[in-house]
Tab-separated table of C-alpha atoms in Angstrom:
chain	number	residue	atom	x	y	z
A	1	UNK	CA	-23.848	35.282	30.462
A	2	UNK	CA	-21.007	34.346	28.571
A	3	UNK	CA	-20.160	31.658	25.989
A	4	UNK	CA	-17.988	29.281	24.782
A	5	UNK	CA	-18.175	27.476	21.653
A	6	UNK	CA	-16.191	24.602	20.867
A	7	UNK	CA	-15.419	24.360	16.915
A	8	UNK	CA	-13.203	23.693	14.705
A	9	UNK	CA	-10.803	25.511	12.085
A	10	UNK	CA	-12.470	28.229	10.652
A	11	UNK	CA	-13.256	26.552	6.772
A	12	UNK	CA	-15.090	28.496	4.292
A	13	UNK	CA	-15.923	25.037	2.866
A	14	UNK	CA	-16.783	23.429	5.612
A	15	UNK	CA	-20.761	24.247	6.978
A	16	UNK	CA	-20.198	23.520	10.401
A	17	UNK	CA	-17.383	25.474	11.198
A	18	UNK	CA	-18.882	28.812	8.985
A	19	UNK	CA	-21.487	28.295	11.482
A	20	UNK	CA	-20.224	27.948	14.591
A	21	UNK	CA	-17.631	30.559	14.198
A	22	UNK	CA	-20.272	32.895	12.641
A	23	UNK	CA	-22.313	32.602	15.587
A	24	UNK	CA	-19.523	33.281	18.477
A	25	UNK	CA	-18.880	36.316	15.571
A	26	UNK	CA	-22.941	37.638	15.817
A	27	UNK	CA	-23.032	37.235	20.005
A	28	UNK	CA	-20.176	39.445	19.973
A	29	UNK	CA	-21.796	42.296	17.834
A	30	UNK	CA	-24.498	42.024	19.711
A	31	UNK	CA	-22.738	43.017	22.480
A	32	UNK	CA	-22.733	39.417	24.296
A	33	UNK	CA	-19.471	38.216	25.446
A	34	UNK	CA	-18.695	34.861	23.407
A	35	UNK	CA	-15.401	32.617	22.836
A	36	UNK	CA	-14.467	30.195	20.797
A	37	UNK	CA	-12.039	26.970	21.650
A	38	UNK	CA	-10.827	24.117	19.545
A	39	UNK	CA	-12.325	21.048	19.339
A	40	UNK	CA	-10.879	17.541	20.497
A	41	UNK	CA	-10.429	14.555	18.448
A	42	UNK	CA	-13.074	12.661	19.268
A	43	UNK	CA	-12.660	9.527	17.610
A	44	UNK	CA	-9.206	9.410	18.423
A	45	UNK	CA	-10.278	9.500	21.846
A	46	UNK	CA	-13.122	7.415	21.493
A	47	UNK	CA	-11.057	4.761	20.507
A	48	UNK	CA	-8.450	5.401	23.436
A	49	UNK	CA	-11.341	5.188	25.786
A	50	UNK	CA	-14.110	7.916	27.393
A	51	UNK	CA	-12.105	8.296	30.731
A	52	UNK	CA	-8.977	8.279	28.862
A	53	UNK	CA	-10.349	11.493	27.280
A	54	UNK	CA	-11.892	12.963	30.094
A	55	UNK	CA	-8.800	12.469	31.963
A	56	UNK	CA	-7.095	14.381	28.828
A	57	UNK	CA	-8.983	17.230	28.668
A	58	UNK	CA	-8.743	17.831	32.589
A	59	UNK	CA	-5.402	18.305	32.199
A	60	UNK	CA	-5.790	20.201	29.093
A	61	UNK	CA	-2.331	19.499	27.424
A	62	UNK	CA	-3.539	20.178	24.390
A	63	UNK	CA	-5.008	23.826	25.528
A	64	UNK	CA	-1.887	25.785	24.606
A	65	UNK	CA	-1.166	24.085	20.898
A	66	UNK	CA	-4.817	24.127	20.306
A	67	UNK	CA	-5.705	27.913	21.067
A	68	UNK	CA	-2.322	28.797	18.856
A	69	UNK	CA	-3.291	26.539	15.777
A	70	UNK	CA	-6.852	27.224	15.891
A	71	UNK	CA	-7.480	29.110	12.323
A	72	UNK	CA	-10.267	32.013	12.982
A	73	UNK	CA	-11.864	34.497	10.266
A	74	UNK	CA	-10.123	37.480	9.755
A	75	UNK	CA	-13.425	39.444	9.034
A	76	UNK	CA	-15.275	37.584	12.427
A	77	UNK	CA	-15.262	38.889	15.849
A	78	UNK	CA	-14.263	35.782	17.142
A	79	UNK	CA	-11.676	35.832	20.627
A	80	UNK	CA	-9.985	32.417	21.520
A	81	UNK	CA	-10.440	31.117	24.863
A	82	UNK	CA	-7.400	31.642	27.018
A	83	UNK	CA	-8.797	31.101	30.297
A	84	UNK	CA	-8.652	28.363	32.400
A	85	UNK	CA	-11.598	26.019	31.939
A	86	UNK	CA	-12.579	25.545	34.886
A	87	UNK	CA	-14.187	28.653	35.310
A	88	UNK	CA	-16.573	26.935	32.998
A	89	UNK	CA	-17.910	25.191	35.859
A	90	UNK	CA	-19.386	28.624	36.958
A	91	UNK	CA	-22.452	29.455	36.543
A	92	UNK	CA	-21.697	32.528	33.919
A	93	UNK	CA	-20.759	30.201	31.427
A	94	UNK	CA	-22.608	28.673	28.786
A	95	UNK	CA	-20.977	26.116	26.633
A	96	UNK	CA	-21.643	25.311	23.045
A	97	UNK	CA	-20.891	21.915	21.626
A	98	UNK	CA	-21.905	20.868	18.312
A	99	UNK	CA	-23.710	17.876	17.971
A	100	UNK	CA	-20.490	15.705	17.104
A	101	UNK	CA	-18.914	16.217	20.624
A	102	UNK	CA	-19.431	13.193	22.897
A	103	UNK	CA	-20.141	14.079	26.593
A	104	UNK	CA	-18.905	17.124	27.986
A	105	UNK	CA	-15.332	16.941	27.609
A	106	UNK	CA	-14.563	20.446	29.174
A	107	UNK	CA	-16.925	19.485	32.176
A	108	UNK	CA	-19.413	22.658	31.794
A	109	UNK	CA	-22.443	23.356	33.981
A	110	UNK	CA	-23.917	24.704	31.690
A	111	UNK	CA	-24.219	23.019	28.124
A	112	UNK	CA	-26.123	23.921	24.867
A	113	UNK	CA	-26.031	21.259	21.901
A	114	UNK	CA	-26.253	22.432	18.606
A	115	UNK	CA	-27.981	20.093	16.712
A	116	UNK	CA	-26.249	20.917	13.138
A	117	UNK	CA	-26.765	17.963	11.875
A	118	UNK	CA	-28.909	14.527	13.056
A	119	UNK	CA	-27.061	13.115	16.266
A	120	UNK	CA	-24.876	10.261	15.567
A	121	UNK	CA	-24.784	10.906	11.835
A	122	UNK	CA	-21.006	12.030	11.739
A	123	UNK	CA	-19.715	9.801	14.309
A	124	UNK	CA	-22.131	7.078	15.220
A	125	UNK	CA	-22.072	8.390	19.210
A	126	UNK	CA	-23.998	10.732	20.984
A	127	UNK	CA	-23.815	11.234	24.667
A	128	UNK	CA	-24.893	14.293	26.729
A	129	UNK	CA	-25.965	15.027	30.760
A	130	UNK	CA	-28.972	15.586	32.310
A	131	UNK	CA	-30.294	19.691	31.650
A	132	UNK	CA	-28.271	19.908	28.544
A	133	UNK	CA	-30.527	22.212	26.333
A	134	UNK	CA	-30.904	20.437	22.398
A	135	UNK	CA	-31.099	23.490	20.029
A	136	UNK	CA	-31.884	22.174	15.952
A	137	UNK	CA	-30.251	23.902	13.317
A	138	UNK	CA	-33.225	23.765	10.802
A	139	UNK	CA	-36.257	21.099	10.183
A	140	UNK	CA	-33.777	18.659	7.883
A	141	UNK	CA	-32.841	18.089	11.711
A	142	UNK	CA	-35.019	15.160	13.504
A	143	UNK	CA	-37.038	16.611	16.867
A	144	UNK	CA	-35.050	15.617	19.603
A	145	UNK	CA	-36.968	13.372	21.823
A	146	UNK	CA	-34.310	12.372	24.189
A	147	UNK	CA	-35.105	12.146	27.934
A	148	UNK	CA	-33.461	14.392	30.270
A	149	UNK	CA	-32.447	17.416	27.429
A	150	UNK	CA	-34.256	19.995	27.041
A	151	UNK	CA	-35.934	20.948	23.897
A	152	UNK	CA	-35.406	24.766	22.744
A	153	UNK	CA	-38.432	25.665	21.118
A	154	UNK	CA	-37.311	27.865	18.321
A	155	UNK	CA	-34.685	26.988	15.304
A	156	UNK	CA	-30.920	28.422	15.801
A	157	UNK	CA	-29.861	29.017	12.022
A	158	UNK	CA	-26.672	30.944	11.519
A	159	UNK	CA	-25.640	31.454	8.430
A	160	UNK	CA	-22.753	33.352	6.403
A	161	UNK	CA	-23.829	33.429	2.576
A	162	UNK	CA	-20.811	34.525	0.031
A	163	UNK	CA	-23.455	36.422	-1.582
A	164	UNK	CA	-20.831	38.565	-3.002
A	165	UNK	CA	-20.009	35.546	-5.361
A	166	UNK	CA	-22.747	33.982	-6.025
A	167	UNK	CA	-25.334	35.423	-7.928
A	168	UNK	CA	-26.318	36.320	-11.916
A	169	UNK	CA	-23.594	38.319	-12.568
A	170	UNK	CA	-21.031	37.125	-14.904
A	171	UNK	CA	-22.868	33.596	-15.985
A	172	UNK	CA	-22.788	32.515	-19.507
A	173	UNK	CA	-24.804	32.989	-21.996
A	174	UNK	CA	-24.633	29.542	-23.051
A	175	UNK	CA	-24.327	26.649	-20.637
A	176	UNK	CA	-23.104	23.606	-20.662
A	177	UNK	CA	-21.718	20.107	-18.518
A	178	UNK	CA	-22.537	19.826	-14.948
A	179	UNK	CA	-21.172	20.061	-11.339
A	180	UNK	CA	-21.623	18.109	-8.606
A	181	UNK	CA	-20.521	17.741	-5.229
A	182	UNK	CA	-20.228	14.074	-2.758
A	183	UNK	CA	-19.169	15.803	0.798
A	184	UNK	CA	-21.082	13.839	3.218
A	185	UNK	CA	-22.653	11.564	0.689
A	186	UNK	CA	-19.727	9.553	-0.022
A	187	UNK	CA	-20.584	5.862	-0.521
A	188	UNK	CA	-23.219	6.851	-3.076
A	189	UNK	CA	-23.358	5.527	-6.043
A	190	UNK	CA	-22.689	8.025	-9.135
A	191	UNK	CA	-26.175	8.386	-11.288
A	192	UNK	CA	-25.133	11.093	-13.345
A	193	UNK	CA	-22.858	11.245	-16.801
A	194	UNK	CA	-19.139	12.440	-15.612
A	195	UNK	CA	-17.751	12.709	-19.229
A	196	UNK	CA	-18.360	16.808	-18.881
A	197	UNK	CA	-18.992	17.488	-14.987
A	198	UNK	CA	-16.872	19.194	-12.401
A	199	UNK	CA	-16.067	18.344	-9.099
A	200	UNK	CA	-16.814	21.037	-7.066
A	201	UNK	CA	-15.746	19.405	-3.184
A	202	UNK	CA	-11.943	20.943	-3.112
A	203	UNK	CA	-12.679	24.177	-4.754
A	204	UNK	CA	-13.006	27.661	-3.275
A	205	UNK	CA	-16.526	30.111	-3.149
A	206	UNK	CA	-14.882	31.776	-5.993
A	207	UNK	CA	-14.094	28.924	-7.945
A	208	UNK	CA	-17.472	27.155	-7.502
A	209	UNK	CA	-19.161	30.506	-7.799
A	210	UNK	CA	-17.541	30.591	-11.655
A	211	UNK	CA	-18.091	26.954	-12.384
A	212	UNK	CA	-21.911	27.582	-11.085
A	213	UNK	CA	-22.459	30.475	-13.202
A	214	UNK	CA	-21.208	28.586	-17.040
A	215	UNK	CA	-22.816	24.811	-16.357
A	216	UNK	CA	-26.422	23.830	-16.826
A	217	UNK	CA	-26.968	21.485	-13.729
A	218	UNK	CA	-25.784	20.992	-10.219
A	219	UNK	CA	-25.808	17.209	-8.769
A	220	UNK	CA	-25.164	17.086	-5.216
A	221	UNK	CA	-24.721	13.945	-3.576
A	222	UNK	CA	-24.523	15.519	-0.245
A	223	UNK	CA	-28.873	16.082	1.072
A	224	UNK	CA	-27.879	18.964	3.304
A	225	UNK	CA	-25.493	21.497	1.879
A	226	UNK	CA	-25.555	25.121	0.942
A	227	UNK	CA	-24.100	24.864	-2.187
A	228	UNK	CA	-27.702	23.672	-3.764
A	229	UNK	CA	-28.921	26.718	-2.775
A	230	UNK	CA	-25.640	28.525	-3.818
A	231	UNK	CA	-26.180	26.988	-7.321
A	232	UNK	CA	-29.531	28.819	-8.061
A	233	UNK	CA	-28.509	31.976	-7.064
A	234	UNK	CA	-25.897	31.225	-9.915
A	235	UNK	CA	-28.880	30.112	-12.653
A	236	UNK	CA	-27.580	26.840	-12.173
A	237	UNK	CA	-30.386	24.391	-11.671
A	238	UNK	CA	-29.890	22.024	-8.473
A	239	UNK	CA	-30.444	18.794	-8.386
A	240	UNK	CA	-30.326	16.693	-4.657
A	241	UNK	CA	-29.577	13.127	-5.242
A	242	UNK	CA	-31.652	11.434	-2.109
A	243	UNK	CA	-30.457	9.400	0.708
A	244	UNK	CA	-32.026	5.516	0.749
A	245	UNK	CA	-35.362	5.617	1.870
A	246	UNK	CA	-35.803	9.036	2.574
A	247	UNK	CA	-39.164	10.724	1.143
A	248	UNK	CA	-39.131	14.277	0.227
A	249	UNK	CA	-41.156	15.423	3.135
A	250	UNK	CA	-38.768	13.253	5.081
A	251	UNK	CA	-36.188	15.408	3.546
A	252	UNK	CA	-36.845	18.968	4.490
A	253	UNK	CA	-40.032	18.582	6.260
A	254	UNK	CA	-40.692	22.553	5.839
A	255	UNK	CA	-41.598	22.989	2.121
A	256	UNK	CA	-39.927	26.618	2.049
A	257	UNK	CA	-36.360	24.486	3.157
A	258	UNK	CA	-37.150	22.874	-0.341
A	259	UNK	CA	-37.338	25.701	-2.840
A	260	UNK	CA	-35.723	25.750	-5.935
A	261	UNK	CA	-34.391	22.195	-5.704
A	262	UNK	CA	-35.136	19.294	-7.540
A	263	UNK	CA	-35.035	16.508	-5.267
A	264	UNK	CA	-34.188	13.147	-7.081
A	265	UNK	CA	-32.016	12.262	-10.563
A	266	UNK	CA	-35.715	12.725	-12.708
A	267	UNK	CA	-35.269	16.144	-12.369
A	268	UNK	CA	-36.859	16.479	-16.037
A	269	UNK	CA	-40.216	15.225	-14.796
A	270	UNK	CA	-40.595	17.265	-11.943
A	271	UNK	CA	-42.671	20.660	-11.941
A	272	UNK	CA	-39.999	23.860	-11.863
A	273	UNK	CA	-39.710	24.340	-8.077
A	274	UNK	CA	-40.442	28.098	-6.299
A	275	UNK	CA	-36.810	29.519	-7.401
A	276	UNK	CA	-37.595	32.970	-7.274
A	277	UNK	CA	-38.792	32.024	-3.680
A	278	UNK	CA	-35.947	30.428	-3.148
A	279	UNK	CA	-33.637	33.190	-3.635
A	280	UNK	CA	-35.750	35.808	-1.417
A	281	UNK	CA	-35.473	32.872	0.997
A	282	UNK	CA	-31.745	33.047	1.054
A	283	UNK	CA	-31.487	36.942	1.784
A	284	UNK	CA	-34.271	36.553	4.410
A	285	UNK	CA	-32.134	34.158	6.243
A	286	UNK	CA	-28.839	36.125	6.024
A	287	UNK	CA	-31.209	39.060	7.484
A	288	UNK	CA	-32.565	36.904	10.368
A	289	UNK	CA	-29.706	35.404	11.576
A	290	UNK	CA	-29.265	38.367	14.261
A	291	UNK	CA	-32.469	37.781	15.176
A	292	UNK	CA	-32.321	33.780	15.467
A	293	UNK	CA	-29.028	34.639	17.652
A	294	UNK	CA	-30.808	37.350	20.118
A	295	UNK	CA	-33.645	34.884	20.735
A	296	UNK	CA	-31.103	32.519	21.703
A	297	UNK	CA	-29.732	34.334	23.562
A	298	UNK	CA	-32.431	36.083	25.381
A	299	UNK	CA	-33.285	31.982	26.339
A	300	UNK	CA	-30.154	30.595	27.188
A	301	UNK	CA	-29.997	33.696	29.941
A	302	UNK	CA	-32.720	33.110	31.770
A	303	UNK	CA	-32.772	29.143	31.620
A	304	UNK	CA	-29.444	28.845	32.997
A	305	UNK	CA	-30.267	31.660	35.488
């Protein structure tokens, strides 16, 4: 079986595309045979129409400047599609879309979606086909209860930790301001003092990593990032500023997803959350990740066989 995952750019700062470019990466060392292609526009061609789009992509004019300006890791084993793609209506083909692709623009028989994040929360659309297999990220990641998809059983988490950067060596001895971060909280309203914090969103691992490891308290704005995790490993304690309405068990139903954070702005009157447990849970997951991948795998073959 071979697979195709549809991404975009590779971004160190952007969660998605670590992920879905580290995965194509871990197939490959496994010795599976996986691609990876660049992603449409979708709301540009949402808003030009869903035929419109489909009748885009069957041409494929944008195959050739897409493949070319698609940015990949350097340090990932990570091929670009140059095939044609309709040899992805073959049955040796598995297709990856993440969970902001609407439909199946590359007309796949055989589709995965990657539930990184809750459906419709980046683009307000979800639409998918009969037999599409739903495969969730982590529990921050609603069950998906939607008729005709089918459910994979197990959790698909992928991740690529700079844990060369961030960690206890280096900090200060004595801290002081904040950080914080908005990312996909923007809209929220600002609850903590901005006379001495830094904005982290534009920075790089190595930048963050040093701002991390001299202030006292991370703020992030943004419920389901890495860099609250990120910021412990620095010493740095994390604070997650909650979405409206949303409990802490709501959260991160898993308590072990909730480690080390202090969910809500009265961090002060919380008890000190499991950080040491936290950290070991950060190097377990960089460990498993092969193993999340080869279950996946092992899956994927013999349901769309």
């Amino acid at each position: 079986m071979r697979y195709l995952i549809v991404t975009d750019d590779w971004n160190e700062k952007i969660g998605g595309a670590v992920c879905l470019h580290k995965l194509c990466h871990i197939i490959n060392e496994l010795g599976g045979s996986a691609y990876i292609i660049k992603s449409i526009d979708q709301p540009d061609l949402l808003k030009r129409g869903f035929l419109k789009a489909l009748s885009d992509f069957s041409r494929y004019k944008i195959r050739l400047a897409c493949v070319k300006k698609l940015k990949t890791n350097p340090d990932f084993n990570t091929p670009i599609y140059m095939h044609n793609v309709k040899d992805l209506q073959n049955d040796g083909w598995v297709v990856i879309y993440p969970e902001v692709v609407y439909g199946n623009p590359l007309r796949a028989k055989n589709v995965v979606r990657w539930f990184l994040h809750n459906p419709t929360f980046h683009t307000g659309v979800f639409s998918y086909s009969s037999n599409d297999v739903a495969v969730r990220f982590n529990t921050a990641i609603k069950p998906i209860n939607i008729f005709g998809l089918k459910p994979y059983d197990k959790f698909l988490k992928v991740v690529d930790y700079p844990l060369s950067l961030y960690n206890m060596s280096g900090i200060m001895n004595e801290r002081t301001g904040s950080a914080y971060c908005i990312r996909k909280g923007l809209g929220k309203k600002i609850i903590h003092d901005l006379s001495d914090s830094i904005l982290i969103d534009n920075l790089s691992h190595d930048d963050v990593a040093k701002v991390f490891k001299k202030t006292k308290v991370f703020y992030s704005y943004d419920t389901y990032t890495a860099y609250s995790l990120f910021a412990i490993l620095c010493g740095c304690k994390s604070v997650v500023i909650p979405d409206k309405n949303v409990g802490i068990n709501d959260w991160y139903p898993d308590e072990r997803d909730r480690f080390g954070i202090y969910y809500g702005d009265d961090y002060f009157g919380q008890d000190i959350p499991n950080t040491e447990l936290a950290i070991k849970r950060v190097y377990d997951e960089v460990a498993a990740s092969e193993a999340s991948v080869a279950s996946f795998i092992e899956f994927s073959s013999e349901y769309f066989n």
